[in-house]
Tab-separated table of N, CA and C in Angstrom:
chain	number	residue	atom	x	y	z
A	1	UNK	N	-4.838	68.624	-67.675
A	1	UNK	CA	-3.538	68.089	-67.326
A	1	UNK	C	-3.111	67.083	-68.385
A	2	UNK	N	-1.822	66.902	-68.492
A	2	UNK	CA	-1.278	65.950	-69.454
A	2	UNK	C	-1.459	64.517	-68.954
A	3	UNK	N	-1.494	63.549	-69.857
A	3	UNK	CA	-1.664	62.150	-69.453
A	3	UNK	C	-0.550	61.625	-68.556
A	4	UNK	N	0.613	62.266	-68.558
A	4	UNK	CA	1.694	61.813	-67.688
A	4	UNK	C	1.783	62.632	-66.393
A	5	UNK	N	0.786	63.484	-66.141
A	5	UNK	CA	0.775	64.340	-64.952
A	5	UNK	C	0.458	63.543	-63.687
A	6	UNK	N	1.041	64.005	-62.593
A	6	UNK	CA	0.740	63.447	-61.270
A	6	UNK	C	0.187	64.585	-60.433
A	7	UNK	N	-1.031	64.439	-59.987
A	7	UNK	CA	-1.675	65.456	-59.170
A	7	UNK	C	-1.293	65.245	-57.712
A	8	UNK	N	-0.863	66.302	-57.046
A	8	UNK	CA	-0.513	66.241	-55.627
A	8	UNK	C	-1.376	67.250	-54.892
A	9	UNK	N	-2.086	66.790	-53.870
A	9	UNK	CA	-2.908	67.696	-53.064
A	9	UNK	C	-2.518	67.559	-51.599
A	10	UNK	N	-1.958	68.649	-51.054
A	10	UNK	CA	-1.610	68.693	-49.640
A	10	UNK	C	-2.326	69.851	-48.946
A	11	UNK	N	-3.290	70.456	-49.636
A	11	UNK	CA	-3.955	71.635	-49.081
A	11	UNK	C	-5.236	71.266	-48.354
A	12	UNK	N	-6.320	71.158	-49.064
A	12	UNK	CA	-7.629	70.802	-48.517
A	12	UNK	C	-8.302	69.832	-49.475
A	13	UNK	N	-9.051	68.892	-48.915
A	13	UNK	CA	-9.710	67.895	-49.745
A	13	UNK	C	-10.701	68.484	-50.730
A	14	UNK	N	-11.424	69.527	-50.313
A	14	UNK	CA	-12.443	70.131	-51.159
A	14	UNK	C	-11.899	70.880	-52.362
A	15	UNK	N	-10.592	71.060	-52.445
A	15	UNK	CA	-9.984	71.751	-53.588
A	15	UNK	C	-10.106	70.899	-54.848
A	16	UNK	N	-10.157	69.596	-54.677
A	16	UNK	CA	-10.214	68.653	-55.797
A	16	UNK	C	-11.619	68.053	-55.894
A	17	UNK	N	-12.130	67.963	-57.111
A	17	UNK	CA	-13.382	67.245	-57.362
A	17	UNK	C	-12.995	65.758	-57.400
A	18	UNK	N	-13.199	65.057	-56.283
A	18	UNK	CA	-12.727	63.672	-56.174
A	18	UNK	C	-13.412	62.728	-57.136
A	19	UNK	N	-14.671	62.955	-57.440
A	19	UNK	CA	-15.344	62.091	-58.410
A	19	UNK	C	-14.693	62.237	-59.791
A	20	UNK	N	-14.393	63.469	-60.179
A	20	UNK	CA	-13.713	63.711	-61.457
A	20	UNK	C	-12.299	63.134	-61.431
A	21	UNK	N	-11.640	63.235	-60.279
A	21	UNK	CA	-10.289	62.684	-60.161
A	21	UNK	C	-10.307	61.167	-60.338
A	22	UNK	N	-11.247	60.501	-59.704
A	22	UNK	CA	-11.360	59.041	-59.851
A	22	UNK	C	-11.531	58.673	-61.317
A	23	UNK	N	-12.425	59.355	-62.016
A	23	UNK	CA	-12.652	59.064	-63.440
A	23	UNK	C	-11.387	59.317	-64.260
A	24	UNK	N	-10.705	60.431	-63.978
A	24	UNK	CA	-9.488	60.765	-64.721
A	24	UNK	C	-8.407	59.706	-64.503
A	25	UNK	N	-8.278	59.238	-63.278
A	25	UNK	CA	-7.282	58.208	-62.978
A	25	UNK	C	-7.650	56.862	-63.598
A	26	UNK	N	-8.916	56.505	-63.553
A	26	UNK	CA	-9.372	55.242	-64.133
A	26	UNK	C	-9.217	55.215	-65.652
A	27	UNK	N	-9.396	56.374	-66.283
A	27	UNK	CA	-9.376	56.442	-67.748
A	27	UNK	C	-8.045	56.890	-68.325
A	28	UNK	N	-7.030	57.043	-67.490
A	28	UNK	CA	-5.715	57.424	-67.977
A	28	UNK	C	-5.604	58.868	-68.426
A	29	UNK	N	-6.540	59.709	-67.993
A	29	UNK	CA	-6.463	61.132	-68.335
A	29	UNK	C	-5.255	61.754	-67.652
A	30	UNK	N	-4.967	61.325	-66.429
A	30	UNK	CA	-3.723	61.678	-65.748
A	30	UNK	C	-3.102	60.382	-65.218
A	31	UNK	N	-1.801	60.423	-64.963
A	31	UNK	CA	-1.083	59.209	-64.583
A	31	UNK	C	-1.379	58.751	-63.157
A	32	UNK	N	-1.331	59.693	-62.201
A	32	UNK	CA	-1.430	59.286	-60.801
A	32	UNK	C	-1.813	60.474	-59.925
A	33	UNK	N	-2.044	60.163	-58.649
A	33	UNK	CA	-2.345	61.203	-57.666
A	33	UNK	C	-1.715	60.825	-56.338
A	34	UNK	N	-1.248	61.844	-55.632
A	34	UNK	CA	-0.747	61.690	-54.271
A	34	UNK	C	-1.566	62.651	-53.415
A	35	UNK	N	-2.284	62.107	-52.454
A	35	UNK	CA	-3.224	62.912	-51.672
A	35	UNK	C	-2.942	62.794	-50.182
A	36	UNK	N	-2.764	63.928	-49.540
A	36	UNK	CA	-2.600	63.969	-48.091
A	36	UNK	C	-3.904	64.386	-47.419
A	37	UNK	N	-4.885	64.775	-48.230
A	37	UNK	CA	-6.179	65.238	-47.738
A	37	UNK	C	-7.282	64.662	-48.614
A	38	UNK	N	-8.473	64.626	-48.070
A	38	UNK	CA	-9.618	64.128	-48.835
A	38	UNK	C	-10.874	64.831	-48.339
A	39	UNK	N	-11.942	64.633	-49.070
A	39	UNK	CA	-13.246	65.166	-48.676
A	39	UNK	C	-14.267	64.075	-48.885
A	40	UNK	N	-14.851	63.485	-47.856
A	40	UNK	CA	-14.634	63.790	-46.439
A	40	UNK	C	-13.339	63.153	-45.943
A	41	UNK	N	-12.996	63.496	-44.732
A	41	UNK	CA	-11.802	62.940	-44.114
A	41	UNK	C	-12.201	62.329	-42.780
A	42	UNK	N	-11.990	61.076	-42.573
A	42	UNK	CA	-11.400	60.097	-43.491
A	42	UNK	C	-12.406	59.654	-44.552
A	43	UNK	N	-11.876	59.072	-45.596
A	43	UNK	CA	-12.732	58.548	-46.665
A	43	UNK	C	-13.469	57.304	-46.179
A	44	UNK	N	-14.682	57.091	-46.693
A	44	UNK	CA	-15.370	55.830	-46.387
A	44	UNK	C	-14.550	54.653	-46.913
A	45	UNK	N	-14.594	53.540	-46.230
A	45	UNK	CA	-13.785	52.363	-46.619
A	45	UNK	C	-14.081	51.866	-48.028
A	46	UNK	N	-15.266	52.162	-48.541
A	46	UNK	CA	-15.638	51.681	-49.871
A	46	UNK	C	-15.440	52.739	-50.960
A	47	UNK	N	-14.756	53.844	-50.646
A	47	UNK	CA	-14.552	54.896	-51.652
A	47	UNK	C	-13.695	54.343	-52.793
A	48	UNK	N	-14.098	54.595	-54.047
A	48	UNK	CA	-13.373	54.015	-55.192
A	48	UNK	C	-11.912	54.443	-55.295
A	49	UNK	N	-11.571	55.595	-54.783
A	49	UNK	CA	-10.173	56.044	-54.889
A	49	UNK	C	-9.234	55.135	-54.101
A	50	UNK	N	-9.768	54.468	-53.091
A	50	UNK	CA	-8.957	53.562	-52.276
A	50	UNK	C	-8.572	52.288	-53.033
A	51	UNK	N	-9.236	52.013	-54.127
A	51	UNK	CA	-8.970	50.804	-54.916
A	51	UNK	C	-8.018	51.038	-56.078
A	52	UNK	N	-7.648	52.286	-56.315
A	52	UNK	CA	-6.833	52.603	-57.488
A	52	UNK	C	-5.348	52.372	-57.221
A	53	UNK	N	-4.671	51.666	-58.124
A	53	UNK	CA	-3.244	51.388	-57.927
A	53	UNK	C	-2.348	52.599	-58.197
A	54	UNK	N	-2.892	53.630	-58.828
A	54	UNK	CA	-2.096	54.808	-59.179
A	54	UNK	C	-2.355	55.982	-58.230
A	55	UNK	N	-2.720	55.662	-56.979
A	55	UNK	CA	-2.974	56.682	-55.965
A	55	UNK	C	-2.167	56.354	-54.708
A	56	UNK	N	-1.527	57.382	-54.178
A	56	UNK	CA	-0.864	57.280	-52.884
A	56	UNK	C	-1.634	58.167	-51.924
A	57	UNK	N	-2.050	57.604	-50.797
A	57	UNK	CA	-2.790	58.359	-49.781
A	57	UNK	C	-2.010	58.376	-48.482
A	58	UNK	N	-1.975	59.529	-47.859
A	58	UNK	CA	-1.407	59.639	-46.519
A	58	UNK	C	-2.480	60.232	-45.615
A	59	UNK	N	-2.428	59.953	-44.322
A	59	UNK	CA	-3.499	60.368	-43.406
A	59	UNK	C	-3.346	61.797	-42.886
A	60	UNK	N	-3.265	62.758	-43.800
A	60	UNK	CA	-3.195	64.188	-43.474
A	60	UNK	C	-2.046	64.486	-42.511
A	61	UNK	N	-0.879	63.926	-42.850
A	61	UNK	CA	0.308	64.159	-42.020
A	61	UNK	C	1.472	64.694	-42.839
A	62	UNK	N	1.205	65.135	-44.055
A	62	UNK	CA	2.263	65.606	-44.927
A	62	UNK	C	3.062	66.764	-44.361
A	63	UNK	N	2.432	67.586	-43.551
A	63	UNK	CA	3.132	68.720	-42.967
A	63	UNK	C	3.728	68.435	-41.610
A	64	UNK	N	3.633	67.209	-41.159
A	64	UNK	CA	4.084	66.861	-39.804
A	64	UNK	C	5.579	66.551	-39.776
A	65	UNK	N	6.370	67.550	-40.111
A	65	UNK	CA	7.814	67.379	-40.037
A	65	UNK	C	8.319	68.042	-38.754
A	66	UNK	N	9.513	67.724	-38.382
A	66	UNK	CA	10.091	68.334	-37.178
A	66	UNK	C	10.199	69.851	-37.338
A	67	UNK	N	10.629	70.290	-38.503
A	67	UNK	CA	10.767	71.726	-38.760
A	67	UNK	C	9.418	72.441	-38.674
A	68	UNK	N	8.397	71.878	-39.320
A	68	UNK	CA	7.075	72.489	-39.300
A	68	UNK	C	6.519	72.540	-37.884
A	69	UNK	N	6.659	71.471	-37.141
A	69	UNK	CA	6.176	71.439	-35.765
A	69	UNK	C	6.860	72.515	-34.929
A	70	UNK	N	8.173	72.667	-35.089
A	70	UNK	CA	8.924	73.684	-34.366
A	70	UNK	C	8.426	75.087	-34.727
A	71	UNK	N	8.233	75.326	-36.029
A	71	UNK	CA	7.770	76.643	-36.486
A	71	UNK	C	6.353	76.936	-35.984
A	72	UNK	N	5.479	75.942	-35.964
A	72	UNK	CA	4.129	76.163	-35.443
A	72	UNK	C	4.169	76.486	-33.955
A	73	UNK	N	5.020	75.785	-33.211
A	73	UNK	CA	5.150	76.071	-31.782
A	73	UNK	C	5.696	77.480	-31.546
A	74	UNK	N	6.663	77.880	-32.363
A	74	UNK	CA	7.221	79.231	-32.237
A	74	UNK	C	6.141	80.282	-32.464
A	75	UNK	N	5.318	80.103	-33.479
A	75	UNK	CA	4.248	81.052	-33.765
A	75	UNK	C	3.198	81.062	-32.655
A	76	UNK	N	2.914	79.908	-32.112
A	76	UNK	CA	1.925	79.807	-31.048
A	76	UNK	C	2.420	80.520	-29.787
A	77	UNK	N	3.696	80.346	-29.479
A	77	UNK	CA	4.268	80.973	-28.279
A	77	UNK	C	4.305	82.475	-28.477
C-alpha cells in the first residue's frame, strides 16, 4: 500500500494481520486505519493498536444502519 493509504476493514478481523498493521501504522508505511472488526473481538485493553492516533475503531456496528436492519429482517422473514 502507498504511504498515504487508509486501510478500512469492515469484514472480519482475521482478514488483517493486526501485528503487521500495527507496525505499518507506527512506521508510516500506511497513513491510517479504520476498523469495525478485530481479532480477537473485543481487543484486550492493552493492545497496541488502541494507542495509535491514526486508528479509528468502532465496536463492530458499521453495518448497523436502518436500511441494513430492514433488509436483514426481510430476508429472515
